[in-house]
mmCIF file of N, CA and C in Angstrom:
data_model
loop_
_atom_site.group_PDB
_atom_site.id
_atom_site.type_symbol
_atom_site.label_atom_id
_atom_site.label_comp_id
_atom_site.label_asym_id
_atom_site.label_seq_id
_atom_site.Cartn_x
_atom_site.Cartn_y
_atom_site.Cartn_z
ATOM 1 N N MET C 1 -1.670 7.943 15.240
ATOM 2 C CA MET C 1 -1.503 8.906 14.174
ATOM 3 C C MET C 1 -2.826 8.992 13.410
ATOM 4 N N THR C 2 -3.241 10.193 13.084
ATOM 5 C CA THR C 2 -4.456 10.371 12.289
ATOM 6 C C THR C 2 -4.141 10.163 10.810
ATOM 7 N N TYR C 3 -5.198 10.054 10.008
ATOM 8 C CA TYR C 3 -5.000 9.893 8.573
ATOM 9 C C TYR C 3 -4.314 11.122 7.976
ATOM 10 N N ASP C 4 -4.674 12.301 8.443
ATOM 11 C CA ASP C 4 -4.024 13.522 7.941
ATOM 12 C C ASP C 4 -2.535 13.535 8.283
ATOM 13 N N GLU C 5 -2.194 13.106 9.492
ATOM 14 C CA GLU C 5 -0.781 13.031 9.879
ATOM 15 C C GLU C 5 -0.049 11.994 9.035
ATOM 16 N N PHE C 6 -0.699 10.854 8.802
ATOM 17 C CA PHE C 6 -0.121 9.824 7.946
ATOM 18 C C PHE C 6 0.131 10.370 6.546
ATOM 19 N N SER C 7 -0.856 11.050 5.977
ATOM 20 C CA SER C 7 -0.724 11.603 4.618
ATOM 21 C C SER C 7 0.427 12.599 4.543
ATOM 22 N N ALA C 8 0.555 13.443 5.564
ATOM 23 C CA ALA C 8 1.645 14.420 5.591
ATOM 24 C C ALA C 8 2.998 13.721 5.684
ATOM 25 N N LYS C 9 3.073 12.676 6.501
ATOM 26 C CA LYS C 9 4.330 11.925 6.632
ATOM 27 C C LYS C 9 4.675 11.237 5.316
ATOM 28 N N LEU C 10 3.665 10.662 4.656
ATOM 29 C CA LEU C 10 3.900 10.004 3.372
ATOM 30 C C LEU C 10 4.417 11.003 2.346
ATOM 31 N N GLU C 11 3.860 12.199 2.332
ATOM 32 C CA GLU C 11 4.317 13.234 1.399
ATOM 33 C C GLU C 11 5.761 13.644 1.671
ATOM 34 N N GLN C 12 6.198 13.543 2.919
ATOM 35 C CA GLN C 12 7.594 13.850 3.252
ATOM 36 C C GLN C 12 8.530 12.767 2.727
ATOM 37 N N VAL C 13 8.042 11.535 2.691
ATOM 38 C CA VAL C 13 8.870 10.401 2.274
ATOM 39 C C VAL C 13 8.858 10.229 0.757
ATOM 40 N N ILE C 14 7.676 10.357 0.158
ATOM 41 C CA ILE C 14 7.498 10.083 -1.266
ATOM 42 C C ILE C 14 7.207 11.380 -2.006
ATOM 43 N N THR C 15 7.954 11.630 -3.062
ATOM 44 C CA THR C 15 7.668 12.793 -3.901
ATOM 45 C C THR C 15 6.948 12.325 -5.156
ATOM 46 N N GLU C 16 6.340 13.247 -5.859
ATOM 47 C CA GLU C 16 5.581 12.870 -7.058
ATOM 48 C C GLU C 16 6.474 12.287 -8.151
ATOM 49 N N HIS C 17 7.772 12.468 -8.060
ATOM 50 C CA HIS C 17 8.692 11.971 -9.079
ATOM 51 C C HIS C 17 9.260 10.591 -8.749
ATOM 52 N N ASP C 18 8.963 10.085 -7.553
ATOM 53 C CA ASP C 18 9.447 8.760 -7.181
ATOM 54 C C ASP C 18 8.671 7.692 -7.943
ATOM 55 N N CYS C 19 9.353 6.636 -8.277
ATOM 56 C CA CYS C 19 8.736 5.510 -8.974
ATOM 57 C C CYS C 19 7.957 4.676 -7.971
ATOM 58 N N THR C 20 6.668 4.484 -8.211
ATOM 59 C CA THR C 20 5.854 3.660 -7.326
ATOM 60 C C THR C 20 5.101 2.613 -8.135
ATOM 61 N N ASP C 21 4.850 1.493 -7.496
ATOM 62 C CA ASP C 21 4.030 0.421 -8.048
ATOM 63 C C ASP C 21 2.904 0.163 -7.063
ATOM 64 N N ASN C 22 1.822 -0.416 -7.543
ATOM 65 C CA ASN C 22 0.768 -0.812 -6.629
ATOM 66 C C ASN C 22 0.038 -2.038 -7.151
ATOM 67 N N THR C 23 -0.587 -2.732 -6.219
ATOM 68 C CA THR C 23 -1.354 -3.923 -6.563
ATOM 69 C C THR C 23 -2.709 -3.499 -7.107
ATOM 70 N N GLY C 24 -3.441 -4.457 -7.593
ATOM 71 C CA GLY C 24 -4.844 -4.219 -7.873
ATOM 72 C C GLY C 24 -5.594 -4.107 -6.551
ATOM 73 N N ASP C 25 -6.876 -3.808 -6.629
ATOM 74 C CA ASP C 25 -7.683 -3.683 -5.423
ATOM 75 C C ASP C 25 -7.900 -5.032 -4.758
ATOM 76 N N PHE C 26 -7.864 -5.030 -3.444
ATOM 77 C CA PHE C 26 -8.194 -6.201 -2.643
ATOM 78 C C PHE C 26 -8.936 -5.737 -1.398
ATOM 79 N N GLN C 27 -9.514 -6.679 -0.701
ATOM 80 C CA GLN C 27 -10.188 -6.382 0.551
ATOM 81 C C GLN C 27 -9.380 -6.979 1.692
ATOM 82 N N CYS C 28 -9.310 -6.234 2.804
ATOM 83 C CA CYS C 28 -8.597 -6.734 3.970
ATOM 84 C C CYS C 28 -9.245 -6.167 5.231
ATOM 85 N N ASP C 29 -8.983 -6.822 6.340
ATOM 86 C CA ASP C 29 -9.526 -6.376 7.618
ATOM 87 C C ASP C 29 -8.978 -5.007 8.019
ATOM 88 N N GLN C 30 -7.760 -4.703 7.596
ATOM 89 C CA GLN C 30 -7.104 -3.449 7.979
ATOM 90 C C GLN C 30 -7.951 -2.238 7.594
ATOM 91 N N THR C 31 -8.664 -2.334 6.480
ATOM 92 C CA THR C 31 -9.482 -1.210 6.011
ATOM 93 C C THR C 31 -10.970 -1.569 6.009
ATOM 94 N N GLY C 32 -11.340 -2.501 6.862
ATOM 95 C CA GLY C 32 -12.744 -2.853 6.993
ATOM 96 C C GLY C 32 -13.371 -3.436 5.744
ATOM 97 N N GLY C 33 -12.561 -4.031 4.889
ATOM 98 C CA GLY C 33 -13.071 -4.637 3.663
ATOM 99 C C GLY C 33 -13.238 -3.669 2.510
ATOM 100 N N PHE C 34 -12.923 -2.400 2.717
ATOM 101 C CA PHE C 34 -13.040 -1.433 1.625
ATOM 102 C C PHE C 34 -11.915 -1.682 0.618
ATOM 103 N N PRO C 35 -12.189 -1.577 -0.695
ATOM 104 C CA PRO C 35 -11.157 -1.818 -1.718
ATOM 105 C C PRO C 35 -9.897 -0.979 -1.490
ATOM 106 N N THR C 36 -8.791 -1.683 -1.446
ATOM 107 C CA THR C 36 -7.512 -1.115 -1.037
ATOM 108 C C THR C 36 -6.411 -1.657 -1.930
ATOM 109 N N SER C 37 -5.336 -0.889 -2.084
ATOM 110 C CA SER C 37 -4.146 -1.347 -2.805
ATOM 111 C C SER C 37 -2.933 -1.214 -1.894
ATOM 112 N N LEU C 38 -1.951 -2.062 -2.121
ATOM 113 C CA LEU C 38 -0.656 -1.910 -1.464
ATOM 114 C C LEU C 38 0.256 -1.200 -2.450
ATOM 115 N N CYS C 39 0.780 -0.064 -2.043
ATOM 116 C CA CYS C 39 1.689 0.723 -2.883
ATOM 117 C C CYS C 39 3.109 0.539 -2.370
ATOM 118 N N VAL C 40 4.067 0.629 -3.274
ATOM 119 C CA VAL C 40 5.464 0.496 -2.887
ATOM 120 C C VAL C 40 6.307 1.468 -3.701
ATOM 121 N N CYS C 41 7.272 2.063 -3.038
ATOM 122 C CA CYS C 41 8.282 2.885 -3.701
ATOM 123 C C CYS C 41 9.604 2.163 -3.509
ATOM 124 N N TRP C 42 10.062 1.533 -4.568
ATOM 125 C CA TRP C 42 11.289 0.737 -4.480
ATOM 126 C C TRP C 42 12.499 1.625 -4.229
ATOM 127 N N GLU C 43 12.496 2.841 -4.756
ATOM 128 C CA GLU C 43 13.630 3.755 -4.547
ATOM 129 C C GLU C 43 13.833 4.081 -3.076
ATOM 130 N N LYS C 44 12.720 4.235 -2.338
ATOM 131 C CA LYS C 44 12.790 4.606 -0.922
ATOM 132 C C LYS C 44 12.677 3.393 -0.004
ATOM 133 N N GLY C 45 12.281 2.246 -0.562
ATOM 134 C CA GLY C 45 12.159 1.033 0.237
ATOM 135 C C GLY C 45 11.009 1.071 1.227
ATOM 136 N N VAL C 46 9.864 1.608 0.791
ATOM 137 C CA VAL C 46 8.714 1.715 1.679
ATOM 138 C C VAL C 46 7.433 1.261 0.966
ATOM 139 N N ALA C 47 6.467 0.808 1.782
ATOM 140 C CA ALA C 47 5.158 0.402 1.269
ATOM 141 C C ALA C 47 4.074 0.972 2.189
ATOM 142 N N TRP C 48 2.878 1.178 1.629
ATOM 143 C CA TRP C 48 1.759 1.722 2.387
ATOM 144 C C TRP C 48 0.466 1.318 1.688
ATOM 145 N N LEU C 49 -0.636 1.451 2.402
ATOM 146 C CA LEU C 49 -1.942 1.149 1.830
ATOM 147 C C LEU C 49 -2.580 2.414 1.265
ATOM 148 N N MET C 50 -3.399 2.218 0.235
ATOM 149 C CA MET C 50 -4.145 3.323 -0.345
ATOM 150 C C MET C 50 -5.551 2.840 -0.659
ATOM 151 N N LEU C 51 -6.534 3.590 -0.211
ATOM 152 C CA LEU C 51 -7.931 3.266 -0.502
ATOM 153 C C LEU C 51 -8.249 3.608 -1.944
ATOM 154 N N ASN C 52 -9.174 2.857 -2.544
ATOM 155 C CA ASN C 52 -9.660 3.181 -3.876
ATOM 156 C C ASN C 52 -10.937 4.005 -3.709
ATOM 157 N N TYR C 53 -10.779 5.310 -3.638
ATOM 158 C CA TYR C 53 -11.903 6.209 -3.389
ATOM 159 C C TYR C 53 -12.946 6.156 -4.500
ATOM 160 N N ASN C 54 -12.565 5.695 -5.671
ATOM 161 C CA ASN C 54 -13.529 5.573 -6.774
ATOM 162 C C ASN C 54 -14.617 4.544 -6.478
ATOM 163 N N MET C 55 -14.367 3.654 -5.527
ATOM 164 C CA MET C 55 -15.331 2.608 -5.187
ATOM 165 C C MET C 55 -16.317 3.053 -4.098
ATOM 166 N N ALA C 56 -16.107 4.237 -3.552
ATOM 167 C CA ALA C 56 -16.980 4.722 -2.474
ATOM 168 C C ALA C 56 -18.317 5.182 -3.036
ATOM 169 N N GLU C 57 -19.361 4.905 -2.278
ATOM 170 C CA GLU C 57 -20.679 5.406 -2.639
ATOM 171 C C GLU C 57 -20.757 6.883 -2.237
ATOM 172 N N ASP C 58 -21.587 7.642 -2.916
ATOM 173 C CA ASP C 58 -21.754 9.059 -2.590
ATOM 174 C C ASP C 58 -22.083 9.218 -1.112
ATOM 175 N N GLY C 59 -21.308 10.033 -0.443
ATOM 176 C CA GLY C 59 -21.555 10.322 0.960
ATOM 177 C C GLY C 59 -21.077 9.253 1.927
ATOM 178 N N GLN C 60 -20.432 8.200 1.427
ATOM 179 C CA GLN C 60 -19.960 7.131 2.303
ATOM 180 C C GLN C 60 -18.869 7.648 3.227
ATOM 181 N N ASP C 61 -19.003 7.364 4.510
ATOM 182 C CA ASP C 61 -18.018 7.784 5.507
ATOM 183 C C ASP C 61 -16.873 6.772 5.524
ATOM 184 N N LEU C 62 -15.694 7.212 5.121
ATOM 185 C CA LEU C 62 -14.523 6.333 5.056
ATOM 186 C C LEU C 62 -13.529 6.601 6.184
ATOM 187 N N THR C 63 -13.972 7.310 7.203
ATOM 188 C CA THR C 63 -13.082 7.681 8.303
ATOM 189 C C THR C 63 -12.418 6.457 8.930
ATOM 190 N N ALA C 64 -13.201 5.423 9.210
ATOM 191 C CA ALA C 64 -12.639 4.218 9.835
ATOM 192 C C ALA C 64 -11.657 3.524 8.897
ATOM 193 N N CYS C 65 -11.949 3.509 7.609
ATOM 194 C CA CYS C 65 -11.046 2.901 6.620
ATOM 195 C C CYS C 65 -9.743 3.690 6.535
ATOM 196 N N GLU C 66 -9.857 5.009 6.517
ATOM 197 C CA GLU C 66 -8.659 5.861 6.477
ATOM 198 C C GLU C 66 -7.823 5.674 7.733
ATOM 199 N N GLN C 67 -8.490 5.511 8.872
ATOM 200 C CA GLN C 67 -7.731 5.276 10.103
ATOM 201 C C GLN C 67 -6.996 3.946 10.033
ATOM 202 N N GLY C 68 -7.599 2.956 9.392
ATOM 203 C CA GLY C 68 -6.919 1.678 9.194
ATOM 204 C C GLY C 68 -5.657 1.829 8.362
ATOM 205 N N VAL C 69 -5.731 2.681 7.342
ATOM 206 C CA VAL C 69 -4.547 2.973 6.520
ATOM 207 C C VAL C 69 -3.472 3.646 7.377
ATOM 208 N N ALA C 70 -3.885 4.629 8.169
ATOM 209 C CA ALA C 70 -2.936 5.343 9.036
ATOM 210 C C ALA C 70 -2.326 4.400 10.063
ATOM 211 N N ASP C 71 -3.145 3.517 10.640
ATOM 212 C CA ASP C 71 -2.631 2.560 11.620
ATOM 213 C C ASP C 71 -1.637 1.584 10.996
ATOM 214 N N PHE C 72 -1.868 1.208 9.743
ATOM 215 C CA PHE C 72 -0.941 0.338 9.020
ATOM 216 C C PHE C 72 0.396 1.048 8.840
ATOM 217 N N GLY C 73 0.333 2.338 8.527
ATOM 218 C CA GLY C 73 1.528 3.163 8.423
ATOM 219 C C GLY C 73 2.343 2.939 7.172
ATOM 220 N N ILE C 74 3.563 3.366 7.254
ATOM 221 C CA ILE C 74 4.539 3.232 6.168
ATOM 222 C C ILE C 74 5.512 2.147 6.600
ATOM 223 N N ARG C 75 5.572 1.086 5.826
ATOM 224 C CA ARG C 75 6.379 -0.089 6.180
ATOM 225 C C ARG C 75 7.648 -0.151 5.337
ATOM 226 N N GLN C 76 8.686 -0.720 5.931
ATOM 227 C CA GLN C 76 9.906 -0.973 5.171
ATOM 228 C C GLN C 76 9.608 -2.054 4.145
ATOM 229 N N CYS C 77 10.048 -1.830 2.909
ATOM 230 C CA CYS C 77 9.819 -2.796 1.836
ATOM 231 C C CYS C 77 10.904 -2.595 0.780
ATOM 232 N N CYS C 78 11.980 -3.331 0.942
ATOM 233 C CA CYS C 78 13.141 -3.147 0.068
ATOM 234 C C CYS C 78 13.233 -4.156 -1.065
ATOM 235 N N ASP C 79 12.425 -5.223 -1.000
ATOM 236 C CA ASP C 79 12.501 -6.231 -2.052
ATOM 237 C C ASP C 79 11.170 -6.968 -2.171
ATOM 238 N N VAL C 80 11.091 -7.826 -3.162
ATOM 239 C CA VAL C 80 9.860 -8.552 -3.451
ATOM 240 C C VAL C 80 9.466 -9.461 -2.284
ATOM 241 N N ASP C 81 10.449 -10.056 -1.611
ATOM 242 C CA ASP C 81 10.134 -10.922 -0.480
ATOM 243 C C ASP C 81 9.424 -10.143 0.623
ATOM 244 N N GLN C 82 9.915 -8.957 0.941
ATOM 245 C CA GLN C 82 9.249 -8.126 1.946
ATOM 246 C C GLN C 82 7.860 -7.714 1.471
ATOM 247 N N PHE C 83 7.743 -7.375 0.204
ATOM 248 C CA PHE C 83 6.454 -6.996 -0.365
ATOM 249 C C PHE C 83 5.451 -8.139 -0.207
ATOM 250 N N ASN C 84 5.847 -9.341 -0.580
ATOM 251 C CA ASN C 84 4.967 -10.495 -0.462
ATOM 252 C C ASN C 84 4.637 -10.817 0.993
ATOM 253 N N ASP C 85 5.580 -10.619 1.897
ATOM 254 C CA ASP C 85 5.321 -10.834 3.326
ATOM 255 C C ASP C 85 4.255 -9.854 3.839
ATOM 256 N N ILE C 86 4.323 -8.624 3.393
ATOM 257 C CA ILE C 86 3.310 -7.635 3.788
ATOM 258 C C ILE C 86 1.944 -8.073 3.271
ATOM 259 N N LEU C 87 1.907 -8.524 2.033
ATOM 260 C CA LEU C 87 0.648 -9.004 1.468
ATOM 261 C C LEU C 87 0.084 -10.164 2.287
ATOM 262 N N LYS C 88 0.941 -11.080 2.712
ATOM 263 C CA LYS C 88 0.493 -12.204 3.534
ATOM 264 C C LYS C 88 -0.137 -11.707 4.828
ATOM 265 N N GLN C 89 0.472 -10.689 5.423
ATOM 266 C CA GLN C 89 -0.057 -10.124 6.665
ATOM 267 C C GLN C 89 -1.445 -9.516 6.448
ATOM 268 N N LEU C 90 -1.682 -9.017 5.260
ATOM 269 C CA LEU C 90 -2.959 -8.371 4.953
ATOM 270 C C LEU C 90 -4.058 -9.370 4.615
ATOM 271 N N GLY C 91 -3.696 -10.603 4.327
ATOM 272 C CA GLY C 91 -4.700 -11.630 4.100
ATOM 273 C C GLY C 91 -4.614 -12.280 2.730
ATOM 274 N N GLU C 92 -5.408 -13.322 2.588
ATOM 275 C CA GLU C 92 -5.386 -14.146 1.379
ATOM 276 C C GLU C 92 -5.751 -13.355 0.124
ATOM 277 N N ASP C 93 -6.768 -12.502 0.209
ATOM 278 C CA ASP C 93 -7.182 -11.720 -0.954
ATOM 279 C C ASP C 93 -6.046 -10.812 -1.423
ATOM 280 N N ALA C 94 -5.397 -10.142 -0.478
ATOM 281 C CA ALA C 94 -4.272 -9.256 -0.818
ATOM 282 C C ALA C 94 -3.149 -10.049 -1.481
ATOM 283 N N TYR C 95 -2.820 -11.188 -0.902
ATOM 284 C CA TYR C 95 -1.734 -12.012 -1.434
ATOM 285 C C TYR C 95 -2.071 -12.523 -2.830
ATOM 286 N N ASP C 96 -3.316 -12.987 -3.012
ATOM 287 C CA ASP C 96 -3.727 -13.503 -4.324
ATOM 288 C C ASP C 96 -3.684 -12.419 -5.394
ATOM 289 N N ILE C 97 -4.068 -11.210 -5.048
ATOM 290 C CA ILE C 97 -4.112 -10.100 -6.011
ATOM 291 C C ILE C 97 -2.714 -9.545 -6.302
ATOM 292 N N GLY C 98 -1.883 -9.400 -5.258
ATOM 293 C CA GLY C 98 -0.644 -8.648 -5.418
ATOM 294 C C GLY C 98 0.648 -9.412 -5.472
ATOM 295 N N TYR C 99 0.614 -10.727 -5.265
ATOM 296 C CA TYR C 99 1.852 -11.509 -5.213
ATOM 297 C C TYR C 99 2.751 -11.225 -6.411
ATOM 298 N N MET C 100 4.038 -11.016 -6.121
ATOM 299 C CA MET C 100 5.039 -10.832 -7.175
ATOM 300 C C MET C 100 6.041 -11.980 -7.108
ATOM 301 N N PRO C 101 6.249 -12.670 -8.215
ATOM 302 C CA PRO C 101 7.302 -13.697 -8.233
ATOM 303 C C PRO C 101 8.661 -13.043 -7.967
ATOM 304 N N PRO C 102 9.555 -13.733 -7.291
ATOM 305 C CA PRO C 102 10.845 -13.144 -6.928
ATOM 306 C C PRO C 102 11.654 -12.580 -8.083
ATOM 307 N N ASP C 103 11.525 -13.111 -9.296
ATOM 308 C CA ASP C 103 12.345 -12.618 -10.403
ATOM 309 C C ASP C 103 11.830 -11.304 -10.989
ATOM 310 N N GLU C 104 10.646 -10.831 -10.562
ATOM 311 C CA GLU C 104 10.109 -9.585 -11.132
ATOM 312 C C GLU C 104 10.842 -8.343 -10.618
ATOM 313 N N ASP C 105 11.643 -8.468 -9.547
ATOM 314 C CA ASP C 105 12.295 -7.286 -9.014
ATOM 315 C C ASP C 105 13.388 -6.733 -9.915
ATOM 316 N N GLU C 106 13.771 -7.481 -10.942
ATOM 317 C CA GLU C 106 14.817 -7.016 -11.852
ATOM 318 C C GLU C 106 14.386 -5.750 -12.611
ATOM 319 N N GLY C 107 13.095 -5.575 -12.881
ATOM 320 C CA GLY C 107 12.635 -4.426 -13.634
ATOM 321 C C GLY C 107 12.241 -3.235 -12.785
ATOM 322 N N MET C 108 12.366 -3.342 -11.468
ATOM 323 C CA MET C 108 11.949 -2.256 -10.587
ATOM 324 C C MET C 108 12.999 -1.170 -10.558
ATOM 325 N N CYS C 109 12.564 -0.006 -10.175
ATOM 326 C CA CYS C 109 13.467 1.149 -10.201
ATOM 327 C C CYS C 109 14.232 1.271 -8.884
ATOM 328 N N VAL C 110 14.934 0.212 -8.503
ATOM 329 C CA VAL C 110 15.744 0.211 -7.292
ATOM 330 C C VAL C 110 17.059 0.920 -7.609
ATOM 331 N N THR C 111 17.462 1.768 -6.684
ATOM 332 C CA THR C 111 18.737 2.467 -6.897
ATOM 333 C C THR C 111 19.811 1.950 -5.991
#
């Protein structure tokens, strides 16, 4: 799947009115070390990666990083345990930045 196809699929799943959370920026192999966040929509039970385009240098080619996001895809993520497991898969930096204690899911917009 290309990044454009991934973006279109994400737009079909997530609307602008859905409640989403995201981690701070971290580096992972999936996006070639480019600053990335893990986003989650608790209402839909899905998670995905998002690049921090503000960190790009003028004219920097992010095609490979975007393809890494597309290859990661949209993952099932219905609770904090799944969220933390995804972070573990992404590496130590991701886990250190985004880890959520299990009791934090009480305030999420789960329906």
